[in-house]
Amino acid sequence: MFGLYVHVPFCRRKCIYCNFYSVAHLASRIPFLATLQEEMAFRGQAVTVPVSTLYFGGGTPTLLSIEELEKIMTYVKQVFDISALEECTIEANPEDLTTGYCQQLISLGFNRISIGIQSTNDLILQHLRRRHTAKEAIDAVYRAYEAGFSNISIDLIYGLWERSLHMWKDELTVASRLPITHISAYALTVEENTCLYRQLKKKQQPVVDEHQFVSEYYLLKEFIQKAGFFQYEISNFALPGYHSRHNSNYWQHIPYMGFGPSAHSFMKNTRTQNANTLDLYIKNAKNKCFTVESESLTEHDMYNEYIMLGLRTTRGVSIKKIREQFGTSLETHLINELYNIQNQYYTLNNEQLSLTTDGQLVSDYLIHRLFI
Ligand code: SF4
């Protein structure tokens, strides 16, 4: 198995909470496409296996025209074997999704669409500086469905300061009735270099109450699971058979190659990162210098990553695998650390360790406790 990721670094404007790399203009789309073609031709030579998943993320890939997306698809096909492609996803913003555009996306080969609706409440969408209303978001999901997408994911954000539990329940009710197969529900995190971070520092936004955040997570899990979605990762819920193959492969250390500014890759136990701005990405391409950082993972790094990625999934991590792959000393380290963690936070059955809901709420802390 092998994954490809294409980072399209354009947005119409920056949402206040977002720290994904993107620029709020389209001026460089032509040099971006040319550089992407060069990068795939150059770096893609290292990939000798068929590609199983392809993911267009960003940024906002649906800011590109169908002709531009078609060009990227052509570059992909020129370099990679996609005859065994299982899943081909594009991230989309609701305002870009006309029926005709969705039909053409399907013709290009996309069989999954991830729509960033974020909320079904207008007040919250305005605060997040989203460009669409709740009705526009809902209509976009229906248009994608009616155009022929049978695998639709939506993004939601919780842990927001304006929202009561009652409002959150209303939003989940609306969301769960949409013709969707997957929900990614993310807790709002305040990252440096975001407008939200600066607003909080200036006390222009109230801080989110921790109890509210916890209540929202419990409600999310209970509500979504009653609606037939199963949780397979802390932030991800799917109808049976509709988990994201691409992201699930990340969490299982399946190799992937990312293209475009700020994209990451993981191959042969080495992580690399591309130039993290569009200007630098285009400039460096003249010297065929696309990746700017590279880190070979040691055995301990690989163990830490296995813990970090595995404990975010509901499947968890296998003690047997740790023993067999990393040796008895790391197995002993893990078991000793677990003795110091209250058992309300985890379950250990048949050598499979996973987090309870209480544990998921403090997952970062627990995962770091188990690191070597
Ligand atoms: S959340 Fe999406 S649309 Fe908003 S700035 Fe980030 S990448 Fe762009």
mmCIF file of C-alpha atoms and ligand atoms in Angstrom:
data_model
loop_
_atom_site.group_PDB
_atom_site.id
_atom_site.type_symbol
_atom_site.label_atom_id
_atom_site.label_comp_id
_atom_site.label_asym_id
_atom_site.label_seq_id
_atom_site.Cartn_x
_atom_site.Cartn_y
_atom_site.Cartn_z
ATOM 1 C CA MET A 1 0.000 0.000 0.000
ATOM 2 C CA PHE A 2 1.143 3.513 -0.693
ATOM 3 C CA GLY A 3 -0.495 6.966 -0.320
ATOM 4 C CA LEU A 4 -0.118 10.194 -2.256
ATOM 5 C CA TYR A 5 -0.998 13.594 -0.860
ATOM 6 C CA VAL A 6 -1.234 16.819 -2.876
ATOM 7 C CA HIS A 7 -1.275 20.081 -0.931
ATOM 8 C CA VAL A 8 -3.138 22.868 -2.741
ATOM 9 C CA PRO A 9 -2.077 26.005 -0.867
ATOM 10 C CA PHE A 10 -4.816 28.479 -1.751
ATOM 11 C CA CYS A 11 -7.751 29.830 0.256
ATOM 12 C CA ARG A 12 -10.085 32.729 -0.388
ATOM 13 C CA ARG A 13 -9.251 34.063 3.056
ATOM 14 C CA LYS A 14 -7.874 32.658 6.299
ATOM 15 C CA CYS A 15 -10.295 31.291 8.885
ATOM 16 C CA ILE A 16 -9.410 32.602 12.337
ATOM 17 C CA TYR A 17 -8.436 29.241 13.837
ATOM 18 C CA CYS A 18 -6.534 27.697 10.919
ATOM 19 C CA ASN A 19 -2.796 27.052 10.874
ATOM 20 C CA PHE A 20 -2.641 24.875 7.765
ATOM 21 C CA TYR A 21 -0.361 26.448 5.222
ATOM 22 C CA SER A 22 -2.222 28.488 2.610
ATOM 23 C CA VAL A 23 -2.141 31.898 0.985
ATOM 24 C CA ALA A 24 -5.262 34.013 0.585
ATOM 25 C CA HIS A 25 -4.792 34.740 -3.108
ATOM 26 C CA LEU A 26 -4.583 32.771 -6.335
ATOM 27 C CA ALA A 27 -1.860 34.768 -8.038
ATOM 28 C CA SER A 28 0.682 31.916 -8.063
ATOM 29 C CA ARG A 29 -1.491 29.084 -9.307
ATOM 30 C CA ILE A 30 0.294 28.759 -12.676
ATOM 31 C CA PRO A 31 3.840 28.500 -11.218
ATOM 32 C CA PHE A 32 2.413 26.257 -8.486
ATOM 33 C CA LEU A 33 1.076 23.795 -11.056
ATOM 34 C CA ALA A 34 4.327 23.859 -13.026
ATOM 35 C CA THR A 35 6.338 23.211 -9.854
ATOM 36 C CA LEU A 36 4.031 20.414 -8.797
ATOM 37 C CA GLN A 37 4.584 18.709 -12.149
ATOM 38 C CA GLU A 38 8.366 19.028 -11.746
ATOM 39 C CA GLU A 39 8.232 17.755 -8.200
ATOM 40 C CA MET A 40 6.193 14.683 -9.092
ATOM 41 C CA ALA A 41 8.441 13.860 -12.035
ATOM 42 C CA PHE A 42 11.546 14.242 -9.852
ATOM 43 C CA ARG A 43 10.591 12.767 -6.477
ATOM 44 C CA GLY A 44 8.059 10.276 -7.815
ATOM 45 C CA GLN A 45 10.842 8.168 -9.313
ATOM 46 C CA ALA A 46 11.455 6.770 -5.831
ATOM 47 C CA VAL A 47 7.997 5.187 -5.746
ATOM 48 C CA THR A 48 7.954 1.742 -7.295
ATOM 49 C CA VAL A 49 4.713 0.363 -5.852
ATOM 50 C CA PRO A 50 1.107 0.969 -6.941
ATOM 51 C CA VAL A 51 -0.676 3.834 -5.207
ATOM 52 C CA SER A 52 -3.662 2.807 -3.071
ATOM 53 C CA THR A 53 -4.940 6.222 -1.895
ATOM 54 C CA LEU A 54 -4.754 9.738 -3.315
ATOM 55 C CA TYR A 55 -5.752 12.774 -1.267
ATOM 56 C CA PHE A 56 -6.034 16.399 -2.390
ATOM 57 C CA GLY A 57 -5.935 18.631 0.703
ATOM 58 C CA GLY A 58 -5.036 22.158 1.549
ATOM 59 C CA GLY A 59 -5.798 24.954 1.583
ATOM 60 C CA THR A 60 -8.832 24.631 -0.609
ATOM 61 C CA PRO A 61 -8.318 22.293 -3.585
ATOM 62 C CA THR A 62 -11.764 23.193 -4.938
ATOM 63 C CA LEU A 63 -10.540 26.740 -5.599
ATOM 64 C CA LEU A 64 -8.824 25.215 -8.618
ATOM 65 C CA SER A 65 -10.784 24.886 -11.838
ATOM 66 C CA ILE A 66 -11.629 21.452 -13.238
ATOM 67 C CA GLU A 67 -8.996 22.018 -15.942
ATOM 68 C CA GLU A 68 -6.345 22.695 -13.289
ATOM 69 C CA LEU A 69 -7.328 19.638 -11.263
ATOM 70 C CA GLU A 70 -7.271 17.597 -14.447
ATOM 71 C CA LYS A 71 -3.699 18.755 -15.075
ATOM 72 C CA ILE A 72 -2.673 17.508 -11.630
ATOM 73 C CA MET A 73 -4.394 14.189 -12.264
ATOM 74 C CA THR A 74 -2.481 13.905 -15.526
ATOM 75 C CA TYR A 75 0.830 14.553 -13.715
ATOM 76 C CA VAL A 76 -0.079 11.849 -11.200
ATOM 77 C CA LYS A 77 -0.901 9.331 -13.922
ATOM 78 C CA GLN A 78 2.311 10.126 -15.809
ATOM 79 C CA VAL A 79 4.429 9.202 -12.801
ATOM 80 C CA PHE A 80 2.530 6.743 -10.629
ATOM 81 C CA ASP A 81 0.699 3.464 -11.090
ATOM 82 C CA ILE A 82 -2.835 4.209 -9.912
ATOM 83 C CA SER A 83 -4.453 1.117 -11.427
ATOM 84 C CA ALA A 84 -5.173 -0.197 -7.902
ATOM 85 C CA LEU A 85 -6.379 3.113 -6.443
ATOM 86 C CA GLU A 86 -8.945 2.391 -3.698
ATOM 87 C CA GLU A 87 -9.790 5.862 -2.549
ATOM 88 C CA CYS A 88 -9.403 9.289 -4.145
ATOM 89 C CA THR A 89 -10.441 12.180 -1.888
ATOM 90 C CA ILE A 90 -10.737 15.893 -2.428
ATOM 91 C CA GLU A 91 -11.266 18.434 0.337
ATOM 92 C CA ALA A 92 -13.859 21.015 -0.593
ATOM 93 C CA ASN A 93 -15.390 24.192 0.697
ATOM 94 C CA PRO A 94 -19.187 24.409 0.357
ATOM 95 C CA GLU A 95 -19.194 27.607 -1.696
ATOM 96 C CA ASP A 96 -17.290 25.920 -4.559
ATOM 97 C CA LEU A 97 -19.633 22.983 -5.036
ATOM 98 C CA THR A 98 -22.038 23.492 -7.919
ATOM 99 C CA THR A 99 -23.700 20.360 -9.273
ATOM 100 C CA GLY A 100 -21.690 20.581 -12.504
ATOM 101 C CA TYR A 101 -18.393 20.986 -10.630
ATOM 102 C CA CYS A 102 -19.177 17.926 -8.464
ATOM 103 C CA GLN A 103 -20.053 15.835 -11.523
ATOM 104 C CA GLN A 104 -16.756 16.798 -13.134
ATOM 105 C CA LEU A 105 -14.845 15.903 -9.959
ATOM 106 C CA ILE A 106 -16.346 12.424 -10.198
ATOM 107 C CA SER A 107 -15.362 12.254 -13.883
ATOM 108 C CA LEU A 108 -11.782 13.079 -12.877
ATOM 109 C CA GLY A 109 -11.752 10.037 -10.604
ATOM 110 C CA PHE A 110 -12.572 11.439 -7.155
ATOM 111 C CA ASN A 111 -14.711 8.911 -5.285
ATOM 112 C CA ARG A 112 -14.751 10.644 -1.896
ATOM 113 C CA ILE A 113 -15.313 14.275 -0.963
ATOM 114 C CA SER A 114 -14.583 15.904 2.381
ATOM 115 C CA ILE A 115 -16.623 19.070 2.824
ATOM 116 C CA GLY A 116 -15.509 21.631 5.418
ATOM 117 C CA ILE A 117 -18.893 22.704 6.711
ATOM 118 C CA GLN A 118 -17.529 23.109 10.305
ATOM 119 C CA SER A 119 -20.899 24.029 11.813
ATOM 120 C CA THR A 120 -24.582 24.203 10.963
ATOM 121 C CA ASN A 121 -25.078 27.394 12.975
ATOM 122 C CA ASP A 122 -24.717 30.776 11.255
ATOM 123 C CA LEU A 123 -23.513 32.598 14.353
ATOM 124 C CA ILE A 124 -20.637 30.167 14.797
ATOM 125 C CA LEU A 125 -19.739 30.200 11.107
ATOM 126 C CA GLN A 126 -19.478 33.997 11.242
ATOM 127 C CA HIS A 127 -17.221 33.864 14.290
ATOM 128 C CA LEU A 128 -14.957 31.356 12.562
ATOM 129 C CA ARG A 129 -14.826 33.675 9.535
ATOM 130 C CA ARG A 130 -16.211 30.994 7.280
ATOM 131 C CA ARG A 131 -17.513 32.306 3.973
ATOM 132 C CA HIS A 132 -20.633 30.151 3.825
ATOM 133 C CA THR A 133 -23.876 30.089 5.769
ATOM 134 C CA ALA A 134 -25.337 26.975 7.360
ATOM 135 C CA LYS A 135 -27.905 26.661 4.586
ATOM 136 C CA GLU A 136 -25.213 26.959 1.911
ATOM 137 C CA ALA A 137 -23.200 24.233 3.629
ATOM 138 C CA ILE A 138 -26.183 21.887 3.841
ATOM 139 C CA ASP A 139 -27.180 22.592 0.233
ATOM 140 C CA ALA A 140 -23.617 21.861 -0.886
ATOM 141 C CA VAL A 141 -23.702 18.431 0.775
ATOM 142 C CA TYR A 142 -26.953 17.628 -1.020
ATOM 143 C CA ARG A 143 -25.561 18.857 -4.343
ATOM 144 C CA ALA A 144 -22.491 16.629 -3.960
ATOM 145 C CA TYR A 145 -24.758 13.688 -3.145
ATOM 146 C CA GLU A 146 -27.159 14.349 -6.031
ATOM 147 C CA ALA A 147 -24.204 14.759 -8.402
ATOM 148 C CA GLY A 148 -23.197 11.182 -7.574
ATOM 149 C CA PHE A 149 -20.821 11.249 -4.586
ATOM 150 C CA SER A 150 -21.761 8.273 -2.429
ATOM 151 C CA ASN A 151 -18.903 8.755 0.046
ATOM 152 C CA ILE A 152 -19.160 12.195 1.660
ATOM 153 C CA SER A 153 -17.365 13.339 4.774
ATOM 154 C CA ILE A 154 -18.040 16.553 6.662
ATOM 155 C CA ASP A 155 -15.853 18.410 9.157
ATOM 156 C CA LEU A 156 -17.285 19.823 12.380
ATOM 157 C CA ILE A 157 -15.601 21.834 15.113
ATOM 158 C CA TYR A 158 -16.473 21.668 18.798
ATOM 159 C CA GLY A 159 -15.107 23.292 21.933
ATOM 160 C CA LEU A 160 -16.236 26.760 20.850
ATOM 161 C CA TRP A 161 -16.926 29.611 23.176
ATOM 162 C CA GLU A 162 -20.325 30.706 21.829
ATOM 163 C CA ARG A 163 -22.029 27.354 21.851
ATOM 164 C CA SER A 164 -24.337 25.877 24.461
ATOM 165 C CA LEU A 165 -24.757 22.117 24.751
ATOM 166 C CA HIS A 166 -28.258 22.559 23.388
ATOM 167 C CA MET A 167 -26.892 24.284 20.255
ATOM 168 C CA TRP A 168 -24.327 21.524 19.767
ATOM 169 C CA LYS A 169 -27.044 18.885 19.959
ATOM 170 C CA ASP A 170 -29.082 20.761 17.334
ATOM 171 C CA GLU A 171 -26.037 20.885 15.063
ATOM 172 C CA LEU A 172 -25.359 17.180 15.467
ATOM 173 C CA THR A 173 -29.020 16.454 14.701
ATOM 174 C CA VAL A 174 -28.817 18.418 11.451
ATOM 175 C CA ALA A 175 -25.452 16.904 10.519
ATOM 176 C CA SER A 176 -26.468 13.302 11.183
ATOM 177 C CA ARG A 177 -29.482 13.630 8.841
ATOM 178 C CA LEU A 178 -27.321 14.660 5.893
ATOM 179 C CA PRO A 179 -26.535 12.059 3.176
ATOM 180 C CA ILE A 180 -23.026 11.518 4.526
ATOM 181 C CA THR A 181 -20.854 8.522 5.380
ATOM 182 C CA HIS A 182 -18.218 10.117 7.587
ATOM 183 C CA ILE A 183 -17.767 12.876 10.155
ATOM 184 C CA SER A 184 -14.471 14.383 11.276
ATOM 185 C CA ALA A 185 -15.182 16.331 14.468
ATOM 186 C CA TYR A 186 -12.223 18.350 15.712
ATOM 187 C CA ALA A 187 -11.779 20.059 19.040
ATOM 188 C CA LEU A 188 -10.837 23.661 18.452
ATOM 189 C CA THR A 189 -7.176 24.064 19.289
ATOM 190 C CA VAL A 190 -5.621 27.470 19.518
ATOM 191 C CA GLU A 191 -2.430 27.430 17.480
ATOM 192 C CA GLU A 192 0.160 30.165 17.440
ATOM 193 C CA ASN A 193 0.250 32.180 14.203
ATOM 194 C CA THR A 194 -3.529 32.209 13.983
ATOM 195 C CA CYS A 195 -5.847 35.169 14.231
ATOM 196 C CA LEU A 196 -7.679 33.377 17.061
ATOM 197 C CA TYR A 197 -4.471 33.120 19.094
ATOM 198 C CA ARG A 198 -3.851 36.858 18.726
ATOM 199 C CA GLN A 199 -7.459 37.658 19.629
ATOM 200 C CA LEU A 200 -7.258 35.508 22.757
ATOM 201 C CA LYS A 201 -4.007 37.184 23.789
ATOM 202 C CA LYS A 202 -5.689 40.559 23.476
ATOM 203 C CA LYS A 203 -8.678 39.174 25.391
ATOM 204 C CA GLN A 204 -10.939 39.833 22.433
ATOM 205 C CA GLN A 205 -12.368 36.313 22.724
ATOM 206 C CA PRO A 206 -13.522 34.494 25.857
ATOM 207 C CA VAL A 207 -11.573 31.383 26.818
ATOM 208 C CA VAL A 208 -13.467 28.111 26.312
ATOM 209 C CA ASP A 209 -14.708 26.515 29.480
ATOM 210 C CA GLU A 210 -13.075 23.107 29.973
ATOM 211 C CA HIS A 211 -16.228 21.490 31.378
ATOM 212 C CA GLN A 212 -18.181 22.565 28.320
ATOM 213 C CA PHE A 213 -15.532 21.042 26.069
ATOM 214 C CA VAL A 214 -15.733 17.719 27.950
ATOM 215 C CA SER A 215 -19.547 17.712 27.824
ATOM 216 C CA GLU A 216 -19.479 18.391 24.089
ATOM 217 C CA TYR A 217 -17.124 15.478 23.471
ATOM 218 C CA TYR A 218 -19.317 13.072 25.447
ATOM 219 C CA LEU A 219 -22.427 14.307 23.641
ATOM 220 C CA LEU A 220 -20.685 14.013 20.275
ATOM 221 C CA LYS A 221 -19.735 10.391 20.879
ATOM 222 C CA GLU A 222 -23.087 9.357 22.265
ATOM 223 C CA PHE A 223 -25.116 11.140 19.610
ATOM 224 C CA ILE A 224 -23.071 10.177 16.576
ATOM 225 C CA GLN A 225 -22.839 6.540 17.587
ATOM 226 C CA LYS A 226 -26.611 6.357 18.075
ATOM 227 C CA ALA A 227 -26.915 7.682 14.517
ATOM 228 C CA GLY A 228 -24.981 4.645 13.273
ATOM 229 C CA PHE A 229 -21.449 6.061 12.966
ATOM 230 C CA PHE A 230 -18.664 4.176 14.722
ATOM 231 C CA GLN A 231 -15.655 5.940 16.132
ATOM 232 C CA TYR A 232 -12.339 4.709 14.764
ATOM 233 C CA GLU A 233 -10.091 7.582 15.791
ATOM 234 C CA ILE A 234 -10.401 10.341 18.390
ATOM 235 C CA SER A 235 -11.789 12.799 15.819
ATOM 236 C CA ASN A 236 -13.209 10.458 13.191
ATOM 237 C CA PHE A 237 -16.524 8.616 12.867
ATOM 238 C CA ALA A 238 -17.792 6.569 9.912
ATOM 239 C CA LEU A 239 -20.647 4.411 8.769
ATOM 240 C CA PRO A 240 -19.461 0.773 8.528
ATOM 241 C CA GLY A 241 -17.021 0.396 5.635
ATOM 242 C CA TYR A 242 -16.518 4.153 5.149
ATOM 243 C CA HIS A 243 -13.495 4.947 7.327
ATOM 244 C CA SER A 244 -10.888 7.078 5.537
ATOM 245 C CA ARG A 245 -8.408 4.631 3.998
ATOM 246 C CA HIS A 246 -5.871 7.371 3.416
ATOM 247 C CA ASN A 247 -5.804 8.648 6.989
ATOM 248 C CA SER A 248 -6.032 5.148 8.446
ATOM 249 C CA ASN A 249 -2.897 4.277 6.487
ATOM 250 C CA TYR A 250 -1.081 7.262 8.050
ATOM 251 C CA TRP A 251 -1.930 5.928 11.473
ATOM 252 C CA GLN A 252 -0.549 2.493 10.552
ATOM 253 C CA HIS A 253 2.776 3.844 9.302
ATOM 254 C CA ILE A 254 1.997 2.953 5.677
ATOM 255 C CA PRO A 255 4.425 4.974 3.498
ATOM 256 C CA TYR A 256 3.179 8.041 1.667
ATOM 257 C CA MET A 257 4.584 10.883 -0.372
ATOM 258 C CA GLY A 258 3.290 14.450 -0.127
ATOM 259 C CA PHE A 259 3.621 17.091 -2.850
ATOM 260 C CA GLY A 260 3.273 20.848 -2.698
ATOM 261 C CA PRO A 261 4.411 23.442 -0.155
ATOM 262 C CA SER A 262 4.535 22.238 3.481
ATOM 263 C CA ALA A 263 3.624 18.653 2.497
ATOM 264 C CA HIS A 264 5.126 15.810 4.522
ATOM 265 C CA SER A 265 6.288 12.383 3.388
ATOM 266 C CA PHE A 266 7.112 9.140 5.168
ATOM 267 C CA MET A 267 9.173 6.473 3.436
ATOM 268 C CA LYS A 268 11.757 3.953 4.599
ATOM 269 C CA ASN A 269 11.452 5.133 8.223
ATOM 270 C CA THR A 270 12.307 8.686 7.188
ATOM 271 C CA ARG A 271 10.078 11.736 7.479
ATOM 272 C CA THR A 272 10.645 14.649 5.143
ATOM 273 C CA GLN A 273 8.998 18.026 4.814
ATOM 274 C CA ASN A 274 8.718 20.245 1.758
ATOM 275 C CA ALA A 275 9.534 23.952 1.674
ATOM 276 C CA ASN A 276 6.925 25.506 3.901
ATOM 277 C CA THR A 277 5.948 28.538 1.851
ATOM 278 C CA LEU A 278 4.730 28.726 -1.715
ATOM 279 C CA ASP A 279 7.436 31.228 -2.719
ATOM 280 C CA LEU A 280 10.209 29.050 -1.325
ATOM 281 C CA TYR A 281 8.696 25.932 -2.877
ATOM 282 C CA ILE A 282 8.682 27.531 -6.334
ATOM 283 C CA LYS A 283 12.122 29.105 -5.880
ATOM 284 C CA ASN A 284 13.790 25.904 -4.609
ATOM 285 C CA ALA A 285 12.399 23.901 -7.513
ATOM 286 C CA LYS A 286 14.971 25.528 -9.787
ATOM 287 C CA ASN A 287 17.597 23.459 -7.947
ATOM 288 C CA LYS A 288 15.342 20.418 -7.658
ATOM 289 C CA CYS A 289 15.364 21.014 -3.938
ATOM 290 C CA PHE A 290 11.799 20.260 -2.863
ATOM 291 C CA THR A 291 12.287 18.827 0.609
ATOM 292 C CA VAL A 292 13.948 21.029 3.197
ATOM 293 C CA GLU A 293 13.837 18.816 6.269
ATOM 294 C CA SER A 294 14.537 15.150 6.721
ATOM 295 C CA GLU A 295 14.552 13.012 9.831
ATOM 296 C CA SER A 296 15.492 9.342 9.968
ATOM 297 C CA LEU A 297 13.493 7.743 12.729
ATOM 298 C CA THR A 298 15.390 5.704 15.295
ATOM 299 C CA GLU A 299 13.930 2.606 16.895
ATOM 300 C CA HIS A 300 12.789 4.749 19.836
ATOM 301 C CA ASP A 301 11.218 7.315 17.468
ATOM 302 C CA MET A 302 9.340 4.519 15.732
ATOM 303 C CA TYR A 303 8.084 3.222 19.095
ATOM 304 C CA ASN A 304 6.957 6.726 20.100
ATOM 305 C CA GLU A 305 5.166 7.181 16.802
ATOM 306 C CA TYR A 306 3.483 3.799 17.125
ATOM 307 C CA ILE A 307 2.197 4.840 20.567
ATOM 308 C CA MET A 308 1.161 8.314 19.384
ATOM 309 C CA LEU A 309 -0.638 7.207 16.225
ATOM 310 C CA GLY A 310 -2.032 3.971 17.635
ATOM 311 C CA LEU A 311 -3.546 5.402 20.811
ATOM 312 C CA ARG A 312 -5.457 7.986 18.800
ATOM 313 C CA THR A 313 -7.295 5.091 17.145
ATOM 314 C CA THR A 314 -9.957 3.070 18.905
ATOM 315 C CA ARG A 315 -8.084 -0.112 17.964
ATOM 316 C CA GLY A 316 -5.169 1.074 20.085
ATOM 317 C CA VAL A 317 -1.727 -0.492 20.198
ATOM 318 C CA SER A 318 -0.675 -4.121 20.452
ATOM 319 C CA ILE A 319 1.634 -5.093 23.309
ATOM 320 C CA LYS A 320 2.566 -8.207 21.320
ATOM 321 C CA LYS A 321 3.643 -6.040 18.397
ATOM 322 C CA ILE A 322 5.705 -3.833 20.716
ATOM 323 C CA ARG A 323 7.422 -6.910 22.135
ATOM 324 C CA GLU A 324 8.099 -8.389 18.696
ATOM 325 C CA GLN A 325 9.048 -5.181 16.881
ATOM 326 C CA PHE A 326 10.731 -3.101 19.585
ATOM 327 C CA GLY A 327 11.871 -5.710 22.114
ATOM 328 C CA THR A 328 11.072 -6.599 25.703
ATOM 329 C CA SER A 329 12.750 -3.520 27.211
ATOM 330 C CA LEU A 330 10.228 -1.164 25.556
ATOM 331 C CA GLU A 331 7.399 -3.542 26.425
ATOM 332 C CA THR A 332 8.536 -3.413 30.075
ATOM 333 C CA HIS A 333 8.817 0.380 29.897
ATOM 334 C CA LEU A 334 5.219 0.602 28.636
ATOM 335 C CA ILE A 335 3.812 -1.761 31.268
ATOM 336 C CA ASN A 336 5.674 0.053 34.066
ATOM 337 C CA GLU A 337 4.339 3.419 32.903
ATOM 338 C CA LEU A 338 0.805 2.030 32.748
ATOM 339 C CA TYR A 339 1.003 1.112 36.449
ATOM 340 C CA ASN A 340 1.290 4.845 37.175
ATOM 341 C CA ILE A 341 -1.758 5.799 35.128
ATOM 342 C CA GLN A 342 -5.260 5.537 36.601
ATOM 343 C CA ASN A 343 -7.140 2.710 34.914
ATOM 344 C CA GLN A 344 -10.162 4.904 34.166
ATOM 345 C CA TYR A 345 -8.069 6.186 31.237
ATOM 346 C CA TYR A 346 -7.331 2.954 29.381
ATOM 347 C CA THR A 347 -8.344 -0.623 28.745
ATOM 348 C CA LEU A 348 -5.984 -3.541 28.248
ATOM 349 C CA ASN A 349 -7.600 -6.648 26.754
ATOM 350 C CA ASN A 350 -5.758 -9.533 25.126
ATOM 351 C CA GLU A 351 -2.590 -7.426 24.927
ATOM 352 C CA GLN A 352 -4.443 -4.648 23.081
ATOM 353 C CA LEU A 353 -4.144 -1.251 24.790
ATOM 354 C CA SER A 354 -6.627 1.521 23.978
ATOM 355 C CA LEU A 355 -7.927 4.694 25.598
ATOM 356 C CA THR A 356 -11.326 5.077 27.243
ATOM 357 C CA THR A 357 -13.375 8.211 26.557
ATOM 358 C CA ASP A 358 -11.840 9.830 29.671
ATOM 359 C CA GLY A 359 -8.433 8.863 28.299
ATOM 360 C CA GLN A 360 -9.183 10.287 24.854
ATOM 361 C CA LEU A 361 -9.918 13.642 26.483
ATOM 362 C CA VAL A 362 -6.364 13.766 27.861
ATOM 363 C CA SER A 363 -4.744 11.714 25.110
ATOM 364 C CA ASP A 364 -1.799 14.045 24.499
ATOM 365 C CA TYR A 365 -0.813 13.870 28.152
ATOM 366 C CA LEU A 366 -1.174 10.066 28.351
ATOM 367 C CA ILE A 367 0.681 9.447 25.093
ATOM 368 C CA HIS A 368 3.613 11.541 26.285
ATOM 369 C CA ARG A 369 3.670 9.600 29.545
ATOM 370 C CA LEU A 370 4.173 6.392 27.547
ATOM 371 C CA PHE A 371 6.939 7.741 25.321
ATOM 372 C CA ILE A 372 10.450 6.491 25.813
HETATM 373 S S1 SF4 B 1 -9.845 26.115 7.494
HETATM 374 FE FE1 SF4 B 1 -9.722 25.518 5.327
HETATM 375 S S2 SF4 B 1 -10.630 27.254 4.221
HETATM 376 FE FE2 SF4 B 1 -10.134 28.010 6.262
HETATM 377 S S3 SF4 B 1 -8.076 28.901 6.053
HETATM 378 FE FE3 SF4 B 1 -7.818 26.768 6.729
HETATM 379 S S4 SF4 B 1 -7.517 25.585 4.885
HETATM 380 FE FE4 SF4 B 1 -8.390 27.583 4.266
#
